[in-house]
Short mmCIF file of C-alpha atoms in Angstrom, two decimals:
data_model
loop_
_atom_site.label_atom_id
_atom_site.label_comp_id
_atom_site.label_asym_id
_atom_site.label_seq_id
_atom_site.Cartn_x
_atom_site.Cartn_y
_atom_site.Cartn_z
CA MET A 1 75.37 -133.15 -32.77
CA LYS A 2 72.80 -130.48 -31.92
CA LYS A 3 74.01 -127.58 -29.81
CA LEU A 4 72.71 -126.72 -26.32
CA PHE A 5 73.25 -123.31 -24.71
CA ILE A 6 72.25 -122.86 -21.06
CA LYS A 7 72.34 -119.50 -19.29
CA THR A 8 72.34 -120.00 -15.53
CA TYR A 9 71.03 -117.46 -13.04
CA GLY A 10 71.33 -117.44 -9.27
CA CYS A 11 72.52 -120.03 -6.81
CA GLN A 12 74.97 -122.93 -6.91
CA MET A 13 72.07 -125.38 -7.10
CA ASN A 14 71.16 -123.89 -10.46
CA VAL A 15 74.75 -124.41 -11.63
CA TYR A 16 74.45 -128.07 -10.63
CA ASP A 17 71.02 -128.34 -12.27
CA SER A 18 72.36 -126.87 -15.53
CA ASP A 19 75.13 -129.46 -15.63
CA ARG A 20 72.60 -132.24 -15.07
CA MET A 21 70.37 -130.85 -17.84
CA SER A 22 73.34 -131.15 -20.18
CA ASP A 23 73.86 -134.73 -19.03
CA ALA A 24 70.17 -135.54 -19.57
CA LEU A 25 70.20 -134.16 -23.12
CA ALA A 26 73.54 -135.63 -24.16
CA ALA A 27 71.90 -138.98 -24.95
CA SER A 28 69.49 -137.15 -27.28
CA GLY A 29 72.34 -135.79 -29.33
CA TYR A 30 72.85 -132.40 -27.68
CA GLU A 31 76.32 -131.03 -27.05
CA ALA A 32 76.91 -128.03 -24.79
CA THR A 33 78.15 -124.83 -26.39
CA THR A 34 79.25 -121.45 -25.03
CA GLU A 35 78.16 -119.70 -28.26
CA ILE A 36 74.46 -118.83 -28.19
CA ASN A 37 74.43 -118.13 -31.94
CA ASP A 38 75.28 -121.80 -32.58
CA ALA A 39 72.50 -123.18 -30.37
CA ASP A 40 69.64 -125.36 -31.53
CA LEU A 41 68.22 -125.19 -28.00
CA VAL A 42 68.60 -122.28 -25.58
CA VAL A 43 67.61 -122.80 -21.94
CA LEU A 44 67.39 -120.00 -19.37
CA ASN A 45 67.78 -121.65 -15.96
CA THR A 46 66.20 -119.00 -13.75
CA CYS A 47 66.28 -117.94 -10.10
CA HIS A 48 63.43 -116.31 -8.18
CA ILE A 49 65.38 -115.11 -5.14
CA ARG A 50 66.60 -111.75 -6.40
CA GLU A 51 64.48 -108.66 -7.00
CA LYS A 52 62.58 -108.43 -10.28
CA ALA A 53 63.80 -111.90 -11.29
CA ALA A 54 60.87 -112.57 -13.60
CA GLU A 55 61.20 -109.21 -15.37
CA LYS A 56 64.87 -109.91 -16.08
CA VAL A 57 63.85 -113.17 -17.73
CA TYR A 58 61.28 -111.42 -19.94
CA SER A 59 63.90 -108.84 -20.90
CA GLU A 60 66.28 -111.64 -21.92
CA LEU A 61 63.48 -113.28 -23.90
CA GLY A 62 63.05 -110.06 -25.87
CA ARG A 63 66.66 -110.33 -27.00
CA LEU A 64 66.24 -114.03 -27.77
CA ARG A 65 63.19 -113.30 -29.93
CA ILE A 66 65.32 -111.04 -32.14
CA LEU A 67 68.10 -113.65 -32.30
CA ARG A 68 65.65 -116.39 -33.23
CA GLN A 69 64.16 -114.28 -36.01
CA SER A 70 67.60 -113.69 -37.47
CA GLN A 71 68.40 -117.41 -37.23
CA GLU A 72 65.12 -118.35 -38.92
CA ALA A 73 65.95 -115.93 -41.75
CA LYS A 74 69.05 -118.07 -42.32
CA GLY A 75 66.98 -121.26 -42.29
CA LYS A 76 68.09 -122.33 -38.80
CA LYS A 77 65.57 -123.36 -36.15
CA MET A 78 66.18 -122.42 -32.51
CA MET A 79 64.09 -123.79 -29.63
CA ILE A 80 63.79 -121.78 -26.39
CA GLY A 81 63.12 -123.21 -22.93
CA ILE A 82 62.68 -121.64 -19.50
CA ALA A 83 63.76 -123.69 -16.47
CA GLY A 84 64.22 -123.15 -12.76
CA CYS A 85 62.28 -121.30 -10.09
CA VAL A 86 60.80 -118.53 -12.24
CA ALA A 87 59.48 -121.25 -14.55
CA GLN A 88 57.96 -123.04 -11.57
CA ALA A 89 56.37 -119.86 -10.23
CA GLU A 90 55.15 -118.34 -13.51
CA GLY A 91 54.26 -121.43 -15.58
CA GLU A 92 51.56 -120.62 -18.13
CA GLU A 93 52.09 -116.87 -17.61
CA ILE A 94 55.46 -117.16 -19.36
CA MET A 95 53.81 -118.71 -22.39
CA ARG A 96 51.16 -115.96 -22.40
CA ARG A 97 53.65 -113.09 -22.15
CA ALA A 98 56.40 -114.58 -24.32
CA PRO A 99 55.08 -116.65 -27.26
CA VAL A 100 58.69 -117.13 -28.38
CA VAL A 101 59.08 -119.75 -25.62
CA ASP A 102 58.58 -123.38 -26.63
CA LEU A 103 59.10 -125.11 -23.30
CA VAL A 104 58.66 -124.22 -19.62
CA PHE A 105 59.73 -126.70 -16.92
CA GLY A 106 60.38 -126.52 -13.18
CA PRO A 107 63.44 -127.71 -11.24
CA GLN A 108 61.80 -131.04 -10.40
CA SER A 109 61.20 -131.98 -14.05
CA TYR A 110 64.53 -131.67 -15.85
CA HIS A 111 65.11 -135.44 -15.79
CA LYS A 112 62.29 -135.54 -18.38
CA LEU A 113 64.07 -133.13 -20.72
CA PRO A 114 64.58 -135.49 -23.68
CA GLU A 115 60.85 -136.27 -23.69
CA LEU A 116 59.82 -132.64 -23.12
CA VAL A 117 62.08 -131.32 -25.89
CA GLY A 118 60.66 -133.93 -28.25
CA ARG A 119 57.10 -132.81 -27.48
CA ALA A 120 58.06 -129.13 -27.75
CA ALA A 121 59.05 -129.67 -31.37
CA ASN A 122 55.33 -129.98 -32.14
CA GLU A 123 53.50 -128.12 -29.36
CA LYS A 124 53.99 -125.67 -26.50
CA VAL A 125 54.92 -127.55 -23.32
CA VAL A 126 54.53 -126.47 -19.68
CA GLU A 127 55.73 -128.99 -17.05
CA THR A 128 55.62 -127.55 -13.52
CA ASP A 129 54.12 -130.40 -11.50
CA PHE A 130 56.03 -131.95 -8.63
CA PRO A 131 56.48 -135.52 -9.93
CA ALA A 132 56.21 -138.50 -7.60
CA GLU A 133 59.33 -140.19 -8.99
CA ASP A 134 62.86 -139.35 -7.88
CA LYS A 135 64.40 -137.30 -10.68
CA PHE A 136 67.92 -138.28 -9.62
CA GLU A 137 67.12 -141.95 -10.22
CA HIS A 138 66.30 -141.13 -13.84
CA LEU A 139 69.28 -138.89 -14.63
CA PRO A 140 72.16 -140.47 -16.56
CA LYS A 141 75.61 -140.63 -15.02
CA ALA A 142 77.87 -137.87 -16.30
CA LYS A 143 80.49 -139.18 -18.70
CA LYS A 144 84.08 -139.16 -17.48
CA GLU A 145 85.22 -136.78 -20.23
CA THR A 146 82.37 -134.39 -19.34
CA THR A 147 83.36 -134.39 -15.67
CA ILE A 148 87.01 -133.74 -16.58
CA ALA A 149 85.98 -130.79 -18.75
CA ARG A 150 84.02 -129.24 -15.87
CA GLY A 151 87.09 -128.94 -13.67
CA LEU A 152 88.59 -129.91 -10.34
CA THR A 153 85.73 -128.72 -8.14
CA SER A 154 82.11 -129.69 -8.37
CA PHE A 155 78.71 -129.12 -6.81
CA LEU A 156 76.60 -132.09 -5.76
CA THR A 157 72.97 -131.60 -4.73
CA VAL A 158 72.06 -133.86 -1.81
CA GLN A 159 68.89 -132.15 -0.55
CA GLU A 160 66.18 -130.00 -2.11
CA GLY A 161 63.28 -127.93 -0.88
CA CYS A 162 62.58 -126.37 2.49
CA ASP A 163 60.02 -126.80 5.26
CA LYS A 164 60.97 -123.65 7.20
CA PHE A 165 58.64 -121.20 5.37
CA CYS A 166 60.57 -118.02 6.17
CA SER A 167 58.11 -115.24 5.43
CA PHE A 168 60.36 -113.58 2.82
CA CYS A 169 61.20 -116.71 0.83
CA VAL A 170 59.70 -118.41 -2.25
CA VAL A 171 61.75 -121.63 -2.03
CA PRO A 172 59.04 -123.80 -0.38
CA TYR A 173 56.71 -122.83 -3.22
CA THR A 174 59.14 -123.24 -6.13
CA ARG A 175 61.29 -126.14 -4.89
CA GLY A 176 58.76 -127.90 -2.68
CA ALA A 177 59.12 -129.74 0.62
CA GLU A 178 62.43 -131.00 1.96
CA VAL A 179 63.61 -134.11 0.14
CA SER A 180 66.95 -135.84 0.67
CA ARG A 181 68.73 -138.21 -1.69
CA PRO A 182 69.65 -141.71 -0.46
CA VAL A 183 73.19 -142.08 0.89
CA ALA A 184 74.22 -144.70 -1.68
CA GLN A 185 73.03 -142.49 -4.55
CA VAL A 186 75.05 -139.52 -3.30
CA VAL A 187 78.16 -141.63 -2.69
CA ALA A 188 77.92 -143.14 -6.18
CA GLU A 189 77.68 -139.71 -7.82
CA ALA A 190 80.57 -138.41 -5.71
CA GLN A 191 82.68 -141.42 -6.72
CA ASN A 192 81.86 -140.73 -10.37
CA LEU A 193 83.00 -137.12 -9.95
CA VAL A 194 86.26 -138.18 -8.30
CA ASP A 195 86.87 -140.76 -11.05
CA GLY A 196 86.56 -137.83 -13.48
CA GLY A 197 89.26 -135.86 -11.67
CA VAL A 198 87.26 -133.82 -9.16
CA LYS A 199 89.26 -133.01 -6.00
CA GLU A 200 86.74 -130.87 -4.11
CA ILE A 201 82.98 -131.36 -3.74
CA THR A 202 80.49 -128.86 -2.33
CA LEU A 203 77.31 -130.52 -1.09
CA LEU A 204 74.23 -128.45 -1.93
CA GLY A 205 70.76 -128.05 -0.55
CA GLN A 206 68.29 -125.25 -0.01
CA ASN A 207 68.59 -126.36 3.62
CA VAL A 208 71.50 -128.75 3.32
CA ASN A 209 72.05 -129.46 7.02
CA ALA A 210 68.46 -130.71 7.22
CA TYR A 211 69.65 -133.67 5.12
CA HIS A 212 67.96 -136.91 6.20
CA GLY A 213 68.65 -139.44 3.44
CA LEU A 214 68.18 -143.16 3.93
CA ASP A 215 71.19 -145.43 4.24
CA GLU A 216 71.44 -148.98 2.88
CA LYS A 217 69.55 -150.34 5.92
CA GLY A 218 66.69 -147.88 5.50
CA ASN A 219 67.74 -145.71 8.44
CA SER A 220 67.53 -141.92 8.28
CA THR A 221 71.01 -140.40 8.09
CA GLY A 222 72.14 -136.87 8.96
CA LEU A 223 74.52 -134.66 7.02
CA ALA A 224 77.42 -135.45 9.35
CA ASP A 225 77.13 -139.19 8.68
CA LEU A 226 76.96 -138.53 4.94
CA ILE A 227 80.10 -136.40 5.14
CA TYR A 228 81.99 -139.16 6.97
CA ARG A 229 80.97 -141.62 4.23
CA LEU A 230 82.17 -139.27 1.50
CA ALA A 231 85.42 -138.66 3.35
CA ASP A 232 86.33 -142.31 2.72
CA ILE A 233 86.42 -141.83 -1.07
CA LYS A 234 90.00 -142.19 -2.21
CA GLY A 235 91.14 -139.18 -4.22
CA LEU A 236 88.61 -136.75 -2.74
CA GLU A 237 90.64 -134.04 -1.04
CA ARG A 238 88.10 -131.47 0.17
CA LEU A 239 84.46 -131.21 1.23
CA ARG A 240 82.20 -128.21 1.74
CA TYR A 241 78.45 -127.72 2.10
CA THR A 242 75.94 -124.90 1.69
CA THR A 243 73.41 -123.43 2.53
CA SER A 244 72.67 -124.16 6.19
CA HIS A 245 69.96 -123.14 8.64
CA PRO A 246 70.92 -122.45 12.28
CA ARG A 247 68.06 -124.67 13.51
CA ASP A 248 69.61 -127.73 11.84
CA MET A 249 73.21 -127.30 12.99
CA ASP A 250 73.39 -130.35 15.28
CA ASP A 251 76.16 -131.65 17.55
CA ALA A 252 77.21 -134.36 15.09
CA LEU A 253 77.84 -131.80 12.34
CA ILE A 254 79.80 -129.55 14.70
CA GLU A 255 81.90 -132.56 15.71
CA ALA A 256 82.56 -133.35 12.04
CA HIS A 257 84.11 -129.88 11.71
CA ARG A 258 86.26 -130.73 14.71
CA ASP A 259 87.37 -134.16 13.50
CA LEU A 260 87.64 -133.98 9.70
CA ASP A 261 90.48 -131.95 8.22
CA MET A 262 89.06 -132.40 4.72
CA LEU A 263 85.86 -130.61 5.77
CA MET A 264 86.93 -127.06 5.04
CA PRO A 265 86.91 -124.53 7.91
CA TYR A 266 84.48 -122.17 6.18
CA LEU A 267 80.78 -122.18 7.02
CA HIS A 268 77.94 -120.25 5.40
CA LEU A 269 75.34 -119.88 8.17
CA PRO A 270 72.73 -117.20 7.38
CA VAL A 271 71.09 -115.29 10.23
CA GLN A 272 69.29 -112.61 8.13
CA ALA A 273 68.82 -110.11 11.01
CA GLY A 274 69.99 -109.35 14.55
CA SER A 275 66.66 -108.20 16.01
CA ASP A 276 64.50 -110.84 17.70
CA LYS A 277 61.39 -108.93 16.64
CA ILE A 278 62.42 -109.09 12.98
CA LEU A 279 63.61 -112.69 13.24
CA LYS A 280 60.17 -113.64 14.57
CA ALA A 281 58.44 -111.72 11.77
CA MET A 282 60.68 -113.55 9.31
CA ASN A 283 59.72 -116.88 10.91
CA ARG A 284 63.38 -117.77 11.31
CA GLN A 285 62.62 -119.95 14.37
CA HIS A 286 65.67 -118.81 16.34
CA THR A 287 66.71 -115.77 18.37
CA ALA A 288 69.85 -113.68 18.04
CA LYS A 289 71.19 -115.16 21.29
CA GLU A 290 70.57 -118.71 20.09
CA TYR A 291 72.50 -117.91 16.93
CA MET A 292 75.41 -116.39 18.91
CA ASP A 293 75.48 -119.38 21.28
CA LEU A 294 75.65 -121.69 18.26
CA ILE A 295 78.55 -119.70 16.81
CA ASP A 296 80.41 -120.06 20.12
CA ARG A 297 79.92 -123.85 20.07
CA ILE A 298 81.14 -124.13 16.49
CA ARG A 299 84.20 -121.99 17.11
CA THR A 300 85.06 -123.95 20.24
CA ALA A 301 85.05 -127.13 18.15
CA ARG A 302 86.95 -125.58 15.22
CA PRO A 303 88.83 -122.44 16.30
CA ASP A 304 90.16 -121.70 12.79
CA LEU A 305 86.67 -121.74 11.24
CA ALA A 306 85.56 -118.61 9.34
CA LEU A 307 81.94 -117.63 8.83
CA SER A 308 79.89 -116.10 6.06
CA GLY A 309 76.24 -115.15 6.21
CA ASP A 310 73.19 -113.58 4.58
CA PHE A 311 71.42 -110.39 5.66
CA ILE A 312 68.17 -108.72 4.65
CA VAL A 313 67.72 -105.07 5.58
CA GLY A 314 64.45 -103.19 5.59
CA PHE A 315 62.15 -106.11 6.31
CA PRO A 316 58.60 -104.92 7.11
CA GLY A 317 58.48 -103.35 10.56
CA GLU A 318 62.25 -102.86 10.85
CA THR A 319 63.06 -99.77 12.94
CA GLU A 320 66.40 -98.06 13.31
CA GLU A 321 66.78 -99.90 16.64
CA ASP A 322 66.15 -103.23 14.90
CA PHE A 323 68.72 -102.41 12.25
CA GLU A 324 71.28 -101.43 14.88
CA ALA A 325 70.76 -104.87 16.48
CA THR A 326 71.80 -106.39 13.15
CA MET A 327 74.87 -104.18 13.02
CA GLN A 328 75.80 -105.23 16.56
CA LEU A 329 75.43 -108.92 15.73
CA VAL A 330 77.76 -108.47 12.73
CA LYS A 331 80.31 -106.78 14.97
CA ASP A 332 80.04 -109.59 17.52
CA VAL A 333 80.38 -112.44 14.99
CA HIS A 334 82.95 -110.83 12.68
CA TYR A 335 82.33 -112.40 9.27
CA ALA A 336 84.96 -113.35 6.71
CA ALA A 337 82.40 -112.68 3.96
CA ALA A 338 78.67 -112.05 3.66
CA TYR A 339 75.83 -111.33 1.27
CA SER A 340 73.42 -108.51 2.03
CA PHE A 341 70.29 -107.29 0.28
CA LYS A 342 67.43 -104.85 0.55
CA TYR A 343 64.16 -106.61 1.28
CA SER A 344 62.00 -106.96 -1.80
CA THR A 345 58.54 -108.49 -1.86
CA ARG A 346 57.90 -111.88 -3.40
CA PRO A 347 54.29 -112.43 -4.50
CA GLY A 348 52.64 -115.21 -2.55
CA THR A 349 54.90 -114.94 0.51
CA PRO A 350 53.62 -113.67 3.89
CA GLY A 351 56.13 -110.82 3.92
CA ALA A 352 54.53 -109.27 0.85
CA GLU A 353 51.27 -108.72 2.78
CA MET A 354 52.79 -107.36 5.99
CA ASP A 355 52.21 -103.85 7.30
CA GLY A 356 55.14 -101.53 7.94
CA GLN A 357 56.87 -101.77 4.55
CA VAL A 358 60.10 -99.77 4.85
CA PRO A 359 60.66 -96.90 2.34
CA GLU A 360 63.20 -97.62 -0.40
CA ASP A 361 65.47 -94.73 0.55
CA VAL A 362 65.68 -95.99 4.14
CA LYS A 363 66.46 -99.52 2.97
CA TYR A 364 69.15 -98.20 0.65
CA GLU A 365 70.82 -96.10 3.36
CA ARG A 366 70.82 -99.00 5.83
CA LEU A 367 72.22 -101.39 3.24
CA GLN A 368 75.10 -98.99 2.56
CA ARG A 369 75.99 -98.90 6.25
CA LEU A 370 75.80 -102.67 6.60
CA GLN A 371 77.86 -103.34 3.50
CA GLU A 372 80.52 -100.87 4.61
CA LEU A 373 80.88 -102.84 7.86
CA LEU A 374 80.86 -106.24 6.11
CA ASN A 375 83.42 -105.12 3.52
CA ALA A 376 85.68 -103.85 6.29
CA GLN A 377 85.41 -107.20 8.08
CA GLN A 378 86.21 -109.10 4.89
CA LYS A 379 89.28 -106.94 4.30
CA GLU A 380 90.37 -107.42 7.90
CA PHE A 381 90.01 -111.19 7.56
CA ASN A 382 91.98 -111.26 4.31
CA ASP A 383 94.69 -109.05 5.81
CA SER A 384 94.94 -111.44 8.77
CA CYS A 385 95.89 -114.21 6.34
CA VAL A 386 99.11 -112.47 5.31
CA GLY A 387 102.05 -114.28 6.87
CA LYS A 388 100.09 -117.54 7.21
CA THR A 389 100.51 -120.72 5.19
CA PHE A 390 97.46 -122.50 3.75
CA PRO A 391 97.02 -125.56 1.54
CA VAL A 392 95.83 -124.29 -1.85
CA LEU A 393 94.09 -126.35 -4.53
CA PHE A 394 95.31 -124.98 -7.86
CA GLU A 395 92.54 -124.93 -10.45
CA LYS A 396 93.54 -122.91 -13.53
CA LYS A 397 95.92 -120.53 -15.28
CA GLY A 398 96.06 -116.97 -14.02
CA ARG A 399 95.58 -113.88 -16.15
CA ASP A 400 99.31 -113.13 -16.15
CA GLU A 401 101.99 -115.23 -17.80
CA GLY A 402 103.47 -117.81 -15.43
CA GLN A 403 100.65 -117.42 -12.91
CA ILE A 404 98.26 -120.06 -11.60
CA VAL A 405 95.19 -119.58 -9.40
CA GLY A 406 93.71 -121.75 -6.68
CA ARG A 407 91.47 -121.58 -3.64
CA SER A 408 92.37 -121.40 0.02
CA PRO A 409 90.39 -123.40 2.60
CA TYR A 410 88.39 -120.17 3.07
CA LEU A 411 87.41 -119.99 -0.63
CA GLN A 412 89.66 -117.01 -1.33
CA PRO A 413 91.28 -116.96 -4.77
CA VAL A 414 95.05 -117.33 -4.34
CA GLN A 415 97.44 -116.20 -7.09
CA VAL A 416 100.89 -117.73 -7.33
CA GLU A 417 103.74 -117.62 -9.82
CA ALA A 418 104.33 -121.29 -10.59
CA ASP A 419 104.45 -123.88 -13.34
CA LEU A 420 101.18 -124.98 -14.98
CA SER A 421 102.01 -128.58 -14.08
CA LEU A 422 100.88 -127.81 -10.51
CA ILE A 423 97.26 -127.32 -11.61
CA GLY A 424 95.26 -130.09 -10.00
CA THR A 425 97.52 -130.39 -6.97
CA ILE A 426 97.34 -129.04 -3.44
CA ARG A 427 100.42 -127.20 -2.22
CA PRO A 428 101.28 -125.21 0.93
CA VAL A 429 101.34 -121.51 0.09
CA SER A 430 102.68 -118.67 2.22
CA MET A 431 100.54 -115.54 1.83
CA TYR A 432 102.45 -112.28 1.39
CA ASP A 433 99.85 -109.79 0.10
CA THR A 434 96.15 -109.21 -0.57
CA GLY A 435 94.17 -107.83 -3.48
CA LYS A 436 90.61 -106.56 -3.30
CA PHE A 437 89.18 -110.06 -3.01
CA SER A 438 92.16 -112.38 -3.44
CA LEU A 439 95.47 -113.35 -1.84
CA PHE A 440 98.97 -113.49 -3.29
CA GLY A 441 101.33 -116.21 -2.15
CA LYS A 442 104.48 -118.22 -2.71
CA ILE A 443 104.66 -121.99 -2.70
CA VAL A 444 106.50 -123.35 0.33
CA THR A 445 109.15 -125.86 -0.69
#
């Protein structure tokens, strides 16, 4: 068996994509390894969302060039591939700047990996077109032993791409237009995961609640209907989904949160800013009030639901008054967790060309204030869990002897002193203390 090493950057969809790359190459004799020195093929599965993403890839390639030279001195050949959104955005530029790379391919092409790797043995290969065929139709089913090895929870991509064109975002350019997988295809993959021991599935999409896959009768189906179908799979205990757009949070999906206990009461619903002026400049297609009204509707349907979100500070044109509107929205919503970033330009996006770019020191200072508030809210939420009992899915051994670790319905790590035989089960746990990011509990008997 040849050895495959994949380094994954960025979002959960890249984690899913990396697993599927491994599945695609398994039939060609590649076995995944966690030791890069053993690898015959190294793939960097890249993300273009964070600041200086491309430069980080080139820095990593510098280290790989040295490793490959040392391997070649020992008579061992190592092939290097670049995948993901940086590959899609940079294409031929990667080959020009980093001759050590043998293969560049975008996120819509990894179903062709066996063919591409074969070609790359003889020539440099760049594959960044958006193919007409459905890549998921051409991917092999993950073997049962592979699924078991990956654990009790799994990601499952159901939708890709985005049609929203937020002015700060590269996703429409690197992932393409919104495409949804057929219902039967998703259900079949979910069943395969459950057959391999998976208890919890997180449905993924760049804009997952815009899902509109076709059912067996050729009718367009929303995310809520898909979730109800998946809820019928025997052995599947929990469902989640991410990432959502407020514009696509429809009544049916809100009702699913009300009616389905297995749909976890934790929703990631990014707003990005609290100022209507900035939201308009971002092309978010909603106002702060519309977002708050939506939160009220969701919480009415599912009172125990907790929220997380995304925030960008220092978007072009943001004044102190605009930033304070964001702070006020955070105070009004009260998040259980959130991700926050300084705005950084992405070449080719409208935001990069806007006037009123905010100085770095101002962005930094505002981010510190926002993160202080968000961290305080997260601590308050975790503290509020003490004294409550939650069902916990135990996933693995803890760091300490006799300790196992699982996840609460709100995605918090929960540490419990218990026998290893409970890994893979869901048990009621009474929370008695909190750590910085986790909870400590005792199993209720």
